[in-house]
Amino acid sequence: QVQLVESGGGLVQAGGSLRLSCAASRRTFSSYRAAWFRQAQGKEREFVAAMSWSGGITYYVDSVKGRFTISRDNAKNTVYLQMNSLKPEDTAVYYCAADVPSKRVRVANDYDYWGQGTQVTVSS
């Protein structure tokens, strides 16, 4: 099994920024699609952002476009989510995920590998 570990979450004031990191146990992101999902309290897990195998194509949920940026460093086996202009509604546990490029980008159930999650709390 591929092991994914998130870090970088915390408490931030609205309008602030955080950068989440997801480290893989092996060179997962060189050949797997990388994605971020989030799950707010009492809500279902939702898609946030993803990056294609080559890194040339990115995907975002409408609510974070222009504020969040997904990137990855294959040499470091790490995917990042830069979150700017954070809003209270961004509060959630954020999970990184990975799977082969043939799976659907925005569907959580199609990803086989998941991190443990990192809490992001945005105060108003």
Backbone as numpy.savetxt, mean C-alpha at the origin, in Angstrom:
# Nx Ny Nz CAx CAy CAz Cx Cy Cz
6.15 -19.37 1.51 5.32 -18.18 1.51 6.19 -16.93 1.51
5.75 -15.94 0.76 6.43 -14.65 0.75 6.02 -13.88 1.99
7.00 -13.35 2.70 6.74 -12.57 3.91 6.84 -11.08 3.60
5.81 -10.33 3.98 5.77 -8.89 3.78 5.60 -8.21 5.13
6.38 -7.17 5.38 6.33 -6.45 6.65 6.20 -4.96 6.39
5.09 -4.37 6.87 4.86 -2.94 6.72 5.47 -2.16 7.89
5.81 -0.91 7.62 6.27 -0.01 8.65 5.99 1.42 8.21
6.08 2.35 9.14 5.94 3.76 8.81 4.63 4.39 9.21
3.71 3.60 9.73 2.44 4.14 10.17 2.60 4.93 11.46
1.53 5.62 11.84 1.55 6.40 13.06 0.44 7.41 13.09
0.55 8.34 14.02 -0.43 9.41 14.20 0.08 10.68 13.55
-0.75 11.29 12.73 -0.36 12.51 12.04 -1.56 13.45 11.98
-1.28 14.73 11.98 -2.33 15.73 11.89 -2.80 15.88 10.45
-4.05 16.23 10.27 -4.58 16.44 8.93 -3.70 17.43 8.16
-3.43 17.08 6.91 -2.55 17.89 6.08 -1.12 17.44 6.10
-0.78 16.54 7.02 0.57 16.05 7.13 0.86 14.91 6.18
2.04 14.32 6.34 2.51 13.28 5.44 3.09 12.10 6.20
3.01 10.94 5.58 3.64 9.74 6.06 4.14 8.95 4.86
5.19 8.18 5.07 5.65 7.26 4.05 5.66 5.86 4.62
4.85 5.00 4.03 4.79 3.61 4.44 5.78 2.79 3.62
6.36 1.80 4.27 7.28 0.90 3.59 6.81 -0.52 3.77
7.09 -1.34 2.79 6.77 -2.76 2.85 7.97 -3.54 2.35
8.59 -4.28 3.25 9.78 -5.05 2.90 9.41 -6.51 2.69
9.93 -7.08 1.63 9.67 -8.48 1.31 10.85 -9.35 1.72
10.56 -10.61 1.99 11.58 -11.54 2.44 12.51 -11.98 1.31
12.10 -11.75 0.11 12.89 -12.08 -1.06 12.58 -11.08 -2.15
13.13 -11.29 -3.33 12.96 -10.31 -4.41 11.58 -10.45 -5.05
10.56 -10.29 -4.23 9.19 -10.44 -4.65 8.77 -9.41 -5.69
9.09 -8.16 -5.43 8.57 -7.07 -6.23 9.24 -6.92 -7.58
10.26 -7.70 -7.84 10.87 -7.66 -9.16 10.03 -8.39 -10.19
9.16 -9.29 -9.74 8.33 -10.08 -10.64 6.87 -10.15 -10.24
6.50 -9.54 -9.12 5.12 -9.51 -8.64 4.56 -8.10 -8.68
3.24 -8.01 -8.82 2.58 -6.74 -8.69 2.53 -6.34 -7.23
2.80 -5.09 -6.93 2.76 -4.58 -5.57 1.53 -3.70 -5.40
0.90 -3.78 -4.24 -0.31 -3.01 -4.00 -0.43 -2.63 -2.54
-1.24 -1.61 -2.30 -1.62 -1.20 -0.95 -3.13 -1.21 -0.83
-3.61 -1.77 0.26 -5.01 -1.74 0.63 -5.14 -1.14 2.02
-6.34 -0.74 2.37 -6.57 -0.24 3.72 -7.92 -0.71 4.22
-8.02 -0.80 5.54 -9.26 -1.23 6.16 -9.53 -0.35 7.37
-10.56 0.47 7.26 -10.97 1.32 8.35 -11.85 0.53 9.31
-11.96 1.01 10.53 -12.76 0.35 11.54 -14.20 0.19 11.08
-14.68 -1.03 11.11 -16.05 -1.30 10.73 -16.30 -1.33 9.23
-15.24 -1.23 8.43 -15.38 -1.21 6.99 -14.64 -2.40 6.37
-14.97 -2.70 5.13 -14.27 -3.74 4.41 -12.96 -3.22 3.84
-12.06 -4.13 3.58 -10.78 -3.76 3.01 -10.98 -3.17 1.62
-10.31 -2.05 1.34 -10.46 -1.40 0.06 -9.11 -1.15 -0.60
-9.13 -1.14 -1.91 -7.95 -0.87 -2.70 -7.51 0.57 -2.55
-6.20 0.79 -2.49 -5.65 2.14 -2.41 -4.77 2.45 -3.62
-3.76 1.62 -3.85 -2.81 1.89 -4.92 -2.12 0.60 -5.33
-1.62 0.57 -6.55 -0.88 -0.59 -7.03 0.10 -0.15 -8.10
1.09 -0.99 -8.32 2.10 -0.73 -9.33 2.31 -2.00 -10.15
2.44 -1.83 -11.45 2.64 -2.96 -12.34 3.99 -3.62 -12.11
4.15 -4.79 -12.70 5.40 -5.55 -12.57 6.59 -4.72 -13.01
6.46 -4.01 -14.11 7.56 -3.21 -14.63 7.75 -1.90 -13.88
6.74 -1.46 -13.15 6.79 -0.20 -12.45 6.37 0.98 -13.30
5.98 0.73 -14.53 5.64 1.80 -15.44 4.19 2.25 -15.38
3.35 1.47 -14.73 1.94 1.79 -14.64 1.52 1.76 -13.18
0.82 2.80 -12.75 0.31 2.86 -11.39 -1.20 3.01 -11.40
-1.82 2.60 -10.30 -3.27 2.64 -10.15 -3.59 3.22 -8.78
-4.63 4.03 -8.71 -5.03 4.63 -7.45 -6.55 4.68 -7.34
-7.03 4.53 -6.13 -8.43 4.80 -5.89 -8.65 6.31 -6.01
-9.81 6.71 -6.48 -10.06 8.11 -6.77 -9.80 9.03 -5.57
-10.10 8.56 -4.39 -10.00 9.40 -3.21 -8.57 9.79 -2.83
-7.57 9.11 -3.38 -6.18 9.43 -3.04 -5.39 9.97 -4.21
-5.98 10.06 -5.38 -5.27 10.57 -6.54 -4.78 11.99 -6.31
-3.52 12.21 -6.64 -2.92 13.51 -6.43 -2.33 13.70 -5.06
-2.61 12.78 -4.13 -2.09 12.88 -2.77 -1.13 11.74 -2.42
-1.41 10.54 -2.91 -0.60 9.37 -2.60 0.22 8.96 -3.82
1.40 8.43 -3.57 2.26 7.93 -4.63 2.83 6.59 -4.24
2.63 5.59 -5.08 3.21 4.28 -4.86 4.50 4.16 -5.66
5.49 3.55 -5.07 6.75 3.32 -5.75 7.39 2.06 -5.20
8.40 1.57 -5.86 9.10 0.41 -5.34 10.56 0.43 -5.74
11.35 -0.21 -4.92 12.78 -0.34 -5.16 13.06 -1.84 -5.18
13.16 -2.39 -6.36 13.34 -3.83 -6.48 14.66 -4.30 -5.87
15.68 -3.48 -5.95 16.97 -3.84 -5.39 16.90 -4.00 -3.87
16.00 -3.24 -3.24 15.83 -3.31 -1.79 14.64 -4.17 -1.39
13.97 -4.76 -2.36 12.79 -5.59 -2.10 11.74 -4.84 -1.28
11.51 -3.60 -1.64 10.65 -2.73 -0.85 9.70 -1.93 -1.73
8.45 -1.84 -1.29 7.47 -0.99 -1.93 7.09 0.12 -0.95
6.81 1.31 -1.46 6.52 2.46 -0.63 5.16 3.05 -0.99
4.57 3.71 -0.02 3.39 4.52 -0.26 3.62 5.87 0.40
3.89 6.87 -0.41 4.04 8.23 0.09 2.66 8.85 0.17
2.28 9.29 1.35 0.95 9.83 1.59 1.08 11.29 2.02
0.59 12.18 1.19 0.62 13.61 1.46 -0.80 14.13 1.64
-0.90 15.30 2.23 -2.20 15.96 2.43 -3.20 15.01 3.06
-2.78 14.35 4.11 -3.62 13.33 4.74 -4.89 13.94 5.33
-5.94 13.17 5.26 -7.25 13.55 5.76 -7.71 12.57 6.82
-8.59 12.98 7.72 -9.09 12.05 8.74 -9.70 10.79 8.13
-10.31 10.89 6.97 -10.90 9.73 6.34 -9.88 8.74 5.81
-8.59 9.10 5.84 -7.53 8.17 5.48 -7.17 7.23 6.63
-7.72 7.48 7.80 -7.43 6.65 8.96 -7.84 5.21 8.71
-6.91 4.30 8.88 -7.16 2.88 8.61 -5.90 2.09 8.92
-6.04 0.78 8.91 -4.89 -0.09 8.89 -4.52 -0.30 7.44
-3.28 -0.04 7.11 -2.80 -0.16 5.74 -2.01 -1.45 5.57
-2.33 -2.18 4.52 -1.69 -3.45 4.23 -1.01 -3.40 2.87
0.18 -3.96 2.79 0.78 -4.16 1.49 0.47 -5.57 1.03
0.46 -5.75 -0.27 0.11 -7.03 -0.86 0.90 -7.26 -2.13
1.02 -8.51 -2.52 1.74 -8.84 -3.74 1.14 -10.08 -4.36
1.21 -10.13 -5.67 0.79 -11.31 -6.41 1.32 -11.22 -7.83
1.10 -12.26 -8.58 1.57 -12.30 -9.95 0.78 -11.30 -10.78
1.37 -10.79 -11.85 0.72 -9.74 -12.66 -0.59 -10.17 -13.31
-0.85 -11.45 -13.43 -2.07 -11.91 -14.07 -3.32 -11.70 -13.23
-3.16 -11.46 -11.94 -4.30 -11.24 -11.06 -4.86 -9.83 -11.25
-6.11 -9.65 -10.82 -6.76 -8.35 -10.94 -6.14 -7.35 -9.98
-5.93 -6.14 -10.45 -5.18 -5.12 -9.71 -5.89 -4.65 -8.46
-7.18 -4.41 -8.53 -7.92 -3.73 -7.48 -8.71 -4.65 -6.56
-8.57 -5.94 -6.72 -9.39 -6.89 -5.98 -8.55 -7.56 -4.89
-8.89 -7.30 -3.64 -8.11 -7.81 -2.52 -8.05 -9.33 -2.50
-9.16 -9.98 -2.84 -9.22 -11.43 -2.79 -8.31 -12.09 -3.81
-7.84 -11.35 -4.79 -6.96 -11.91 -5.81 -5.49 -11.88 -5.41
-5.17 -11.29 -4.28 -3.79 -11.24 -3.81 -3.54 -12.36 -2.80
-2.44 -13.05 -2.97 -2.12 -14.19 -2.11 -1.20 -13.83 -0.94
-0.42 -12.77 -1.08 0.58 -12.43 -0.07 0.26 -11.09 0.55
0.26 -11.06 1.88 -0.13 -9.88 2.64 0.80 -9.63 3.81
1.00 -8.36 4.11 1.69 -7.99 5.32 0.73 -7.98 6.49
1.25 -7.67 7.67 0.45 -7.70 8.89 -0.35 -6.42 9.10
-0.03 -5.38 8.38 -0.72 -4.11 8.49 -0.01 -3.12 9.39
-0.18 -1.85 9.10 0.34 -0.78 9.94 -0.73 0.29 10.09
-0.93 0.75 11.31 -2.00 1.69 11.61 -1.62 3.11 11.21
-2.52 3.76 10.49 -2.39 5.17 10.16 -3.59 5.89 10.76
-3.32 6.86 11.61 -4.38 7.64 12.23 -4.16 9.12 11.93
-5.15 9.75 11.34 -5.06 11.16 10.97 -6.05 11.93 11.82
-5.54 12.84 12.62 -6.37 13.64 13.49 -6.88 14.87 12.76
-8.03 15.36 13.20 -8.63 16.54 12.58 -8.19 17.83 13.24
